[in-house]
XYZ file of C-alpha atoms in Angstrom:
630
model
C -7.157 -15.205 -7.775
C -10.000 -15.021 -10.303
C -13.368 -13.508 -9.477
C -16.527 -15.436 -10.313
C -17.896 -14.638 -13.831
C -20.250 -11.829 -12.836
C -17.411 -9.785 -11.393
C -15.782 -7.676 -14.088
C -12.916 -5.493 -12.897
C -11.596 -2.292 -14.320
C -7.847 -1.756 -14.414
C -5.973 0.845 -12.440
C -2.678 2.227 -13.706
C -0.630 3.353 -10.723
C 1.047 6.700 -11.200
C 4.658 5.912 -12.065
C 5.824 9.313 -10.981
C 4.984 8.459 -7.376
C 6.590 5.009 -7.153
C 10.177 3.854 -6.755
C 10.501 0.136 -7.256
C 14.265 -0.294 -7.384
C 17.106 1.093 -5.291
C 18.813 4.207 -6.622
C 16.061 4.679 -9.202
C 15.106 8.204 -10.181
C 11.453 9.176 -10.007
C 10.368 9.735 -13.613
C 8.963 13.044 -14.702
C 7.613 14.395 -17.913
C 8.734 17.975 -18.091
C 10.061 20.416 -20.632
C 13.493 19.965 -22.082
C 16.044 17.302 -21.334
C 19.334 17.263 -19.416
C 21.482 20.052 -20.706
C 18.584 21.942 -22.248
C 15.979 24.343 -21.026
C 14.291 27.643 -21.779
C 16.586 30.590 -22.106
C 16.551 32.992 -19.169
C 14.278 35.963 -19.648
C 13.645 39.091 -17.658
C 10.682 38.498 -15.337
C 9.659 42.146 -15.291
C 8.506 42.609 -18.879
C 4.881 41.558 -18.401
C 2.453 44.427 -17.789
C 0.191 44.287 -14.741
C -2.928 42.217 -15.210
C -1.364 39.772 -17.679
C 1.164 36.996 -17.531
C -1.047 34.256 -16.091
C -1.310 30.858 -17.724
C -4.816 29.344 -17.564
C -3.519 26.107 -19.128
C -1.530 25.436 -15.963
C -4.056 26.952 -13.581
C -1.964 30.052 -12.874
C -4.128 32.872 -11.563
C -3.699 36.630 -11.585
C -3.522 36.511 -7.776
C -0.530 34.174 -7.960
C 1.234 36.474 -10.417
C 0.470 39.427 -8.144
C 2.013 37.478 -5.272
C 5.158 37.024 -7.353
C 5.247 40.762 -8.080
C 4.925 41.459 -4.357
C 7.837 39.107 -3.626
C 9.928 40.739 -6.323
C 9.219 44.215 -4.994
C 10.460 43.170 -1.559
C 13.430 41.045 -2.599
C 15.462 43.724 -4.295
C 19.052 42.861 -5.253
C 20.216 44.824 -2.210
C 18.010 42.857 0.181
C 19.096 39.525 -1.294
C 22.719 40.561 -0.950
C 22.147 41.611 2.675
C 20.373 38.386 3.719
C 22.336 36.331 6.260
C 22.624 32.526 6.438
C 19.698 30.942 8.276
C 22.095 28.405 9.792
C 24.501 31.005 11.194
C 23.911 29.656 14.698
C 25.583 26.441 13.574
C 28.319 28.335 11.742
C 30.947 26.024 10.322
C 34.544 26.290 11.411
C 37.173 26.739 8.706
C 40.632 25.238 8.539
C 40.434 22.194 10.795
C 41.165 18.877 9.135
C 39.672 16.797 11.950
C 36.850 14.513 10.972
C 33.930 15.313 13.277
C 32.156 12.705 15.300
C 33.081 9.092 15.930
C 35.215 7.057 13.558
C 38.880 6.859 12.587
C 40.842 9.948 11.625
C 42.106 10.230 8.086
C 43.952 12.683 5.919
C 41.730 15.033 3.958
C 41.260 13.974 0.348
C 41.450 16.422 -2.512
C 38.267 16.732 -4.530
C 38.421 15.323 -8.037
C 37.080 18.734 -9.026
C 38.097 21.361 -6.436
C 35.549 23.875 -5.201
C 34.989 26.732 -7.630
C 32.533 29.568 -8.008
C 30.016 29.441 -10.834
C 29.458 33.131 -11.622
C 26.958 32.368 -14.396
C 24.720 30.519 -11.928
C 23.096 27.069 -12.142
C 19.550 26.897 -13.481
C 18.048 24.424 -10.998
C 19.880 25.647 -7.870
C 19.246 28.937 -6.125
C 18.894 30.895 -2.917
C 15.994 30.130 -0.589
C 14.927 33.418 0.985
C 13.265 33.807 4.389
C 11.440 36.934 5.509
C 9.965 37.386 8.999
C 6.631 39.257 8.872
C 5.681 39.678 12.552
C 7.512 42.988 12.958
C 10.461 41.513 14.851
C 13.958 42.789 14.075
C 15.033 39.388 12.704
C 17.127 39.998 9.581
C 16.299 38.525 6.211
C 17.846 35.089 5.910
C 18.692 32.534 3.258
C 19.655 28.930 2.627
C 20.256 27.009 -0.578
C 17.548 25.041 -2.414
C 17.001 23.307 -5.729
C 14.182 22.481 -8.135
C 12.848 18.915 -8.065
C 11.174 17.257 -11.039
C 7.474 16.807 -10.287
C 4.179 16.543 -12.201
C 3.150 20.010 -10.971
C 6.482 21.565 -12.104
C 6.599 23.649 -8.921
C 8.513 21.693 -6.277
C 11.643 22.792 -4.376
C 13.743 20.890 -1.829
C 15.936 22.297 0.951
C 17.041 21.315 4.468
C 14.372 21.109 7.162
C 16.614 22.987 9.617
C 16.319 26.061 7.350
C 12.621 26.225 8.228
C 12.685 26.888 11.954
C 10.256 29.294 13.597
C 6.554 30.000 13.206
C 5.662 29.683 9.532
C 2.547 31.800 10.063
C 4.862 34.785 10.413
C 7.313 33.975 7.639
C 7.377 34.410 3.887
C 9.609 32.242 1.720
C 10.781 32.587 -1.858
C 13.065 30.685 -4.229
C 15.389 32.395 -6.697
C 16.774 29.757 -9.089
C 19.992 30.437 -10.955
C 20.809 33.393 -8.706
C 24.157 35.073 -9.407
C 25.791 38.327 -8.463
C 26.309 41.026 -11.045
C 24.151 43.666 -12.651
C 22.179 43.240 -15.857
C 23.879 43.854 -19.154
C 22.367 44.634 -22.514
C 20.345 41.617 -23.649
C 21.175 39.588 -20.540
C 19.267 39.043 -17.315
C 21.002 39.917 -14.069
C 20.839 38.568 -10.523
C 17.532 36.703 -10.905
C 17.553 35.391 -14.483
C 14.478 33.186 -14.034
C 12.559 35.385 -11.645
C 11.430 34.947 -8.041
C 9.050 32.133 -7.077
C 7.170 32.700 -3.787
C 6.427 29.640 -1.663
C 2.700 28.989 -1.468
C 1.075 29.384 1.930
C 0.782 26.095 3.794
C 2.635 24.201 1.053
C 5.581 23.054 3.171
C 6.299 19.390 3.868
C 8.625 18.443 6.730
C 8.804 14.982 8.271
C 7.002 14.975 11.632
C 10.079 13.482 13.289
C 12.080 16.592 12.426
C 9.388 18.835 13.923
C 9.522 16.926 17.213
C 11.036 18.538 20.316
C 14.274 16.683 19.546
C 14.643 16.801 15.751
C 15.600 13.534 14.050
C 18.627 14.301 11.879
C 17.821 11.323 9.649
C 15.031 13.372 8.043
C 16.631 16.810 7.629
C 14.916 17.691 4.355
C 11.812 19.622 3.312
C 9.740 20.100 0.174
C 8.027 23.346 -0.730
C 5.560 24.171 -3.488
C 6.202 27.504 -5.196
C 3.868 29.707 -7.168
C 4.662 31.158 -10.590
C 7.035 34.050 -11.286
C 5.847 37.433 -12.537
C 5.673 36.111 -16.104
C 3.146 33.516 -15.001
C 5.656 30.729 -15.560
C 5.778 27.639 -13.394
C 9.205 26.835 -12.010
C 10.090 24.036 -14.444
C 8.649 25.951 -17.369
C 11.200 28.623 -16.569
C 14.356 26.726 -15.609
C 13.709 23.479 -17.480
C 13.249 20.107 -15.878
C 14.155 19.886 -12.209
C 16.593 17.471 -10.635
C 15.337 13.877 -10.450
C 14.736 12.682 -6.870
C 16.711 9.440 -6.474
C 16.673 6.841 -3.705
C 19.921 5.780 -2.041
C 20.074 2.386 -0.291
C 22.190 2.074 2.828
C 24.695 -0.164 1.029
C 25.342 2.552 -1.585
C 25.994 5.666 0.488
C 29.548 5.614 -0.918
C 29.150 6.927 -4.470
C 31.360 8.167 -7.276
C 31.573 11.684 -8.713
C 28.875 13.484 -6.733
C 28.590 17.242 -7.295
C 27.871 19.497 -4.342
C 26.375 22.975 -4.843
C 25.658 25.672 -2.281
C 25.601 29.425 -1.675
C 28.143 30.279 1.059
C 27.327 33.334 3.142
C 28.883 36.574 2.000
C 29.271 35.849 -1.693
C 25.814 34.906 -3.069
C 27.384 33.044 -5.969
C 27.052 29.259 -6.164
C 30.032 27.167 -5.128
C 30.454 23.834 -6.917
C 32.637 20.823 -6.163
C 32.753 17.191 -7.312
C 34.092 14.322 -5.231
C 33.347 10.766 -4.172
C 31.165 10.294 -1.108
C 31.590 7.936 1.818
C 29.090 6.396 4.232
C 29.018 7.923 7.707
C 27.400 6.156 10.667
C 25.553 3.955 8.186
C 22.874 6.605 7.633
C 24.532 9.735 6.235
C 26.465 10.511 3.071
C 29.697 12.468 3.600
C 31.605 14.528 1.037
C 34.865 16.505 1.227
C 34.566 19.906 -0.469
C 36.370 23.073 0.662
C 34.680 26.378 1.416
C 31.127 25.169 2.111
C 30.433 27.465 5.043
C 27.118 28.714 6.455
C 24.500 29.401 3.815
C 25.009 26.174 1.875
C 22.434 24.252 3.923
C 19.857 22.670 1.630
C 22.233 22.618 -1.339
C 21.930 19.536 -3.540
C 24.115 16.443 -3.849
C 23.877 15.659 -7.594
C 24.955 12.679 -9.670
C 25.327 12.824 -13.466
C 25.396 16.611 -13.226
C 25.562 18.300 -16.650
C 25.884 21.902 -15.532
C 22.148 22.508 -15.166
C 20.647 19.432 -13.493
C 21.301 15.894 -12.374
C 20.037 13.075 -10.170
C 19.303 14.399 -6.683
C 20.759 12.039 -4.046
C 20.937 14.380 -1.039
C 20.782 17.907 0.388
C 23.273 19.475 2.777
C 21.920 18.716 6.236
C 21.525 15.784 8.588
C 24.548 15.161 10.818
C 25.205 18.375 12.806
C 22.825 20.158 10.362
C 25.198 19.365 7.522
C 28.571 19.379 9.264
C 30.734 21.353 11.688
C 33.527 22.179 9.253
C 33.508 23.999 5.929
C 35.492 21.229 4.219
C 33.084 18.367 5.087
C 29.355 18.185 4.352
C 26.640 15.620 5.007
C 23.165 14.663 3.866
C 20.473 12.557 5.472
C 19.968 9.337 3.533
C 17.447 9.562 0.713
C 15.415 6.449 1.498
C 11.701 5.697 1.838
C 11.285 8.614 4.272
C 11.988 11.257 1.628
C 10.072 9.365 -1.041
C 7.023 9.302 1.235
C 7.391 13.038 1.880
C 7.742 13.626 -1.866
C 4.528 11.694 -2.528
C 2.739 13.834 0.049
C 4.041 16.980 -1.635
C 3.126 16.035 -5.206
C -0.367 14.929 -4.191
C -0.918 17.988 -1.983
C -1.565 15.894 1.121
C -1.001 17.339 4.578
C 2.307 16.264 6.126
C 2.339 13.627 8.851
C 0.996 14.687 12.275
C 3.497 16.334 14.595
C 4.450 13.877 17.350
C 4.866 16.831 19.679
C 1.147 17.664 19.530
C -0.152 14.445 21.032
C -1.105 12.878 17.696
C 1.584 10.202 17.696
C 0.168 6.684 17.499
C 2.996 4.910 19.275
C 5.665 2.596 17.970
C 5.673 -0.150 15.387
C 6.437 -2.601 18.190
C 3.099 -1.777 19.775
C 1.181 -2.152 16.525
C 2.457 -5.676 15.939
C -0.041 -6.590 18.696
C -3.102 -5.153 16.904
C -5.574 -7.903 16.028
C -8.832 -6.218 14.927
C -9.655 -2.689 13.660
C -12.854 -0.834 12.908
C -13.921 2.794 12.484
C -16.889 4.953 13.439
C -17.898 8.209 15.109
C -17.460 7.459 18.818
C -15.786 10.448 20.472
C -18.216 13.284 21.192
C -16.078 15.721 19.171
C -16.030 13.280 16.258
C -19.820 12.998 16.285
C -20.078 16.791 16.237
C -17.516 17.192 13.429
C -18.530 14.160 11.366
C -15.046 12.627 11.673
C -14.211 8.946 12.091
C -12.263 7.425 14.966
C -10.254 4.215 14.975
C -10.925 1.363 17.411
C -8.283 -1.338 17.881
C -8.445 -4.659 19.717
C -5.019 -5.759 20.968
C -3.607 -9.228 21.601
C -3.894 -8.837 25.407
C -7.609 -8.023 25.314
C -7.313 -4.238 25.508
C -9.661 -2.159 23.339
C -8.436 1.343 22.427
C -10.125 4.370 20.865
C -8.027 6.767 18.724
C -10.067 9.963 18.129
C -9.743 11.344 14.604
C -8.547 14.944 14.348
C -10.121 15.687 10.969
C -6.712 16.270 9.366
C -5.760 12.684 8.518
C -4.375 12.146 12.015
C -5.406 10.917 15.446
C -5.362 12.062 19.043
C -4.016 10.174 22.011
C -5.552 6.728 22.461
C -8.188 6.089 25.132
C -8.707 2.724 26.796
C -12.255 1.408 26.471
C -11.585 -1.895 28.236
C -8.702 -4.160 29.190
C -9.942 -7.664 29.843
C -8.474 -11.013 28.688
C -12.028 -12.001 27.729
C -11.777 -9.546 24.814
C -9.103 -11.750 23.270
C -12.098 -13.794 22.101
C -13.580 -10.844 20.152
C -13.017 -12.349 16.688
C -14.830 -9.851 14.420
C -15.835 -6.255 15.198
C -17.739 -3.717 13.113
C -19.519 -0.460 13.923
C -22.651 1.365 12.832
C -25.509 3.529 14.007
C -27.824 0.655 14.911
C -29.769 2.579 17.556
C -30.420 5.669 15.451
C -29.141 8.394 17.766
C -26.073 9.482 15.713
C -23.705 7.782 18.180
C -22.009 4.721 16.769
C -22.410 1.281 18.316
C -20.024 -1.675 18.294
C -21.141 -5.088 17.050
C -18.908 -7.957 18.202
C -18.850 -11.593 17.049
C -17.124 -13.763 19.650
C -15.287 -17.024 19.076
C -18.190 -18.998 20.599
C -20.694 -17.491 18.125
C -22.192 -14.892 20.471
C -23.241 -11.606 18.886
C -23.112 -8.570 21.203
C -24.137 -4.980 20.565
C -22.510 -2.210 22.626
C -24.707 0.871 22.272
C -23.586 4.515 22.088
C -19.889 3.927 22.666
C -17.898 7.072 23.490
C -15.007 8.189 25.681
C -17.283 8.508 28.721
C -19.809 5.680 28.572
C -17.313 3.292 26.939
C -18.882 -0.213 26.835
C -21.506 0.114 29.562
C -24.643 -0.338 27.375
C -24.571 -3.977 26.317
C -27.221 -6.008 24.459
C -26.829 -9.714 23.662
C -28.281 -10.298 20.194
C -27.339 -13.987 20.035
C -26.037 -16.397 22.643
C -23.343 -19.022 21.994
C -24.132 -20.957 18.807
C -22.446 -22.949 16.052
C -23.756 -20.874 13.130
C -22.079 -17.524 13.835
C -18.722 -19.122 14.605
C -18.520 -19.386 10.793
C -18.989 -15.636 10.191
C -15.614 -14.618 8.721
C -16.069 -10.862 8.226
C -18.723 -8.221 8.926
C -19.231 -4.737 7.536
C -21.909 -2.297 8.674
C -22.975 0.561 6.401
C -25.724 2.129 4.282
C -26.163 -0.702 1.808
C -29.739 -0.116 0.708
C -31.847 -0.764 3.783
C -34.163 2.150 3.051
C -32.778 4.793 5.424
C -29.712 6.975 5.813
C -28.236 5.216 8.844
C -25.290 2.853 8.814
C -27.341 -0.055 10.095
C -27.158 -2.623 7.295
C -24.870 -5.560 7.999
C -23.042 -7.575 5.339
C -21.546 -10.891 6.510
C -19.241 -13.314 4.709
C -19.176 -16.947 5.840
C -16.508 -19.649 5.777
C -18.361 -21.590 3.032
C -18.406 -18.552 0.710
C -21.967 -17.453 1.417
C -22.556 -13.689 1.641
C -25.662 -12.312 3.387
C -27.066 -8.846 3.960
C -29.198 -7.913 6.990
C -31.080 -4.626 6.590
C -31.860 -2.224 9.434
C -30.148 -4.065 12.278
C -31.060 -2.629 15.681
C -30.990 -3.462 19.380
C -33.782 -6.021 18.826
C -31.678 -8.125 16.485
C -31.063 -8.972 12.822
C -33.810 -8.452 10.245
C -34.585 -8.972 6.566
C -31.829 -11.406 5.622
C -30.940 -11.408 1.911
C -28.572 -13.938 0.380
C -26.132 -12.188 -1.969
C -23.906 -15.178 -2.781
C -25.103 -18.776 -2.537
C -22.839 -21.387 -0.952
C -20.650 -23.160 -1.651
C -18.543 -20.483 -3.311
C -14.774 -20.523 -3.873
C -14.213 -16.750 -4.113
C -15.551 -15.114 -0.952
C -13.613 -17.248 1.560
C -10.635 -15.231 0.269
C -12.089 -11.903 1.498
C -9.770 -10.799 4.289
C -11.115 -7.307 5.124
C -14.490 -5.753 4.286
C -15.737 -2.257 5.132
C -18.271 0.322 3.997
C -16.947 3.289 2.014
C -18.013 6.369 0.053
C -15.830 6.027 -3.026
C -18.371 7.593 -5.393
C -19.672 10.892 -3.976
C -22.633 11.074 -6.360
C -24.483 8.150 -4.731
C -26.420 7.875 -1.497
C -25.810 4.255 -0.585
C -22.321 3.197 0.438
C -19.898 0.995 -1.462
C -18.200 -2.128 -0.180
C -14.399 -2.229 0.197
C -12.781 -5.680 -0.004
C -9.153 -6.713 0.418
C -8.528 -10.217 -0.919
C -5.938 -12.763 0.180
C -4.031 -12.487 -3.122
C -3.526 -8.705 -2.806
C -6.385 -7.589 -5.028
C -8.333 -4.619 -3.633
C -11.815 -3.903 -4.961
C -14.892 -1.819 -4.319
C -18.472 -2.676 -5.239
C -21.393 -0.348 -6.012
C -24.962 -0.982 -4.900
C -24.426 -4.436 -3.450
C -28.054 -4.703 -2.353
C -29.570 -3.692 -5.691
C -27.133 -5.195 -8.175
C -25.635 -8.045 -6.100
C -21.969 -7.160 -6.722
C -22.714 -6.350 -10.349
C -20.390 -3.343 -10.540
C -16.829 -4.015 -9.429
C -13.915 -1.538 -9.420
C -10.415 -2.942 -9.112
C -8.257 -0.557 -7.084
C -5.256 -2.884 -7.075
C -4.649 -6.065 -9.071
C -3.908 -9.528 -7.730
C -0.374 -10.085 -6.446
C -0.111 -6.462 -5.331
C 1.826 -5.640 -2.127
C -1.523 -5.599 -0.323
C -1.419 -9.378 -0.035
C 1.093 -8.697 2.761
C -1.284 -6.409 4.665
C -2.419 -7.594 8.084
C -5.595 -5.533 8.540
C -7.464 -2.812 6.643
C -10.509 -0.662 7.321
C -12.164 2.506 5.969
C -13.111 5.790 7.663
C -13.562 9.548 7.203
C -10.382 11.049 8.631
C -10.034 14.301 6.656
C -10.621 15.981 3.316
C -14.293 16.187 2.332
C -15.305 14.007 5.329
C -16.449 11.185 3.105
C -15.773 7.670 4.347
C -13.038 6.993 1.792
C -9.769 7.010 3.768
C -8.228 3.553 4.162
C -6.094 2.585 7.169
C -3.873 -0.476 6.723
C -1.634 -2.389 9.109
C 1.462 -4.128 7.740
C 3.987 -6.697 8.995
C 6.437 -5.178 11.450
C 3.838 -2.752 12.842
C 3.796 -0.226 10.019
C 0.487 1.666 9.882
C -0.512 3.615 6.767
C -3.333 5.912 5.690
C -4.522 6.139 2.081
C -6.754 9.225 1.999
C -9.388 10.265 -0.523
C -9.611 6.897 -2.247
C -12.089 6.710 -5.119
C -13.578 3.882 -7.149
C -10.866 4.634 -9.724
C -7.742 4.829 -7.573
C -6.287 4.003 -4.185
C -5.057 7.043 -2.247
C -1.294 7.620 -1.984
C 0.303 6.117 1.109
C 0.880 8.232 4.190
C 2.706 6.692 7.151
C 1.024 6.938 10.548
C 3.493 4.598 12.260
C 6.826 3.763 10.649
C 8.585 0.436 11.209
């Protein structure tokens, strides 16, 4: 769809490193070296105190000091003494019985039998766990591997390795770890150094953190700080393994290499074999000797001795398997790609469904018909956080309080009345000037109703009819309330699009009605009937007035500056025409986290999927975060 001549869009190049558009496609990464190459190992202890930080990559002296602290604690003796974190699910040796349902079969010999790699593997290492609350819990370990990422500092392991209260745990990654003392001119046990995990930089799928963990998502990403030389992880070991999606139809794969650190030996064990599909959602591999300690170890394709394409980590079914000759991984599908995108953009992980922030099922959300945002809950008014209001197909109206961390609390029913099925368009603003948001509803018969000071207690009790039934307002297609230039700081200006393409702006709407109408687009117009969702947003923090967010029927997503002053003269294209957003059902904008600007977009998709795109700017749409998965 083409905009009318006075709309000039700027292009947005979507970050290729965060998108996977084809099955089994590796996420691209621009990092040092190439497969089979990488910086030579160097002793991490040769940098004097106070140096070794790298301002070019934002490495601070405090981060280097943190690495020195980790290295002082994790002596070779302590690493050797660490016990497998998954010892409680210790694997049984010797049995040839295939666990779980399915036909029995004879064990197959690996095309490359399991063997130790005494020289170590650059991108694979031990993941160390230290309890800091004074309890007698011993030091523990799992296996982990480096993942290619723009920040060069990302590690993946199994989610089940990260049990317990993270506030009282320290984690560190030692890539290329191998047993054996240093020799002249050669680094010893930790050839690339020790990389402490950054506080709060752990991403685990919310479904794994639920009271009953979902074994389909047994993986976790962690962001590590630099080593004592001030090197980022991939600057030290070379490019990480490329995260690769695996469609359900291709769980059976050829020549996959499995790597892990079995308890008791602290030297990597490597094996190559074909994989098979298990239960239609796990990848299974036969490799001998993979006992406790290997959890989190990578499944690698096209492995060249240092790195490969990462298609799994040991985990999933029975936390990776009951027997030391058979290992599993959760499927690497959209779930891990979404978690990866959260990690590389530094977004908080999804809300924990066990804390009351779950938003229900996709089946429920297929019944959502209208959405709007505003500060309704008393806590949201106090904290300057947006809430989400949803009108359902049966006439129920629900309030989801925002928690200020890109999530929502348990929904509250505002009304359940079949009459609300006729609420065609809803927007919200501070029309009465008391900091509490009001709802403005356009009904199918043209009525316009204002519900003042809506919150969890008063709900919809304060009602003002602004217009009775009429033929004019039945043609109002969309409405957006915001600060559009009405002369004050309240969200009380109302922009309306009409079925004939006209666009009007009413300044300073209040309980007495609509005032100061200004025609922004003259009818008839062929463009604006294609506006599907409109909302006020703060996509440019340097301005006082709000911007207008528009999702068009062809998938284009745009924002406009100063619509009152420049009459749509400054357009920013967030997504081009024919983007996936043409499939969206609903979209709205709120302030759900971050700097508390109104620049977080919530979108509803076919099948009931609900997504959040936080911290959107006039230059780019925020990376997707799933609130409800299909």
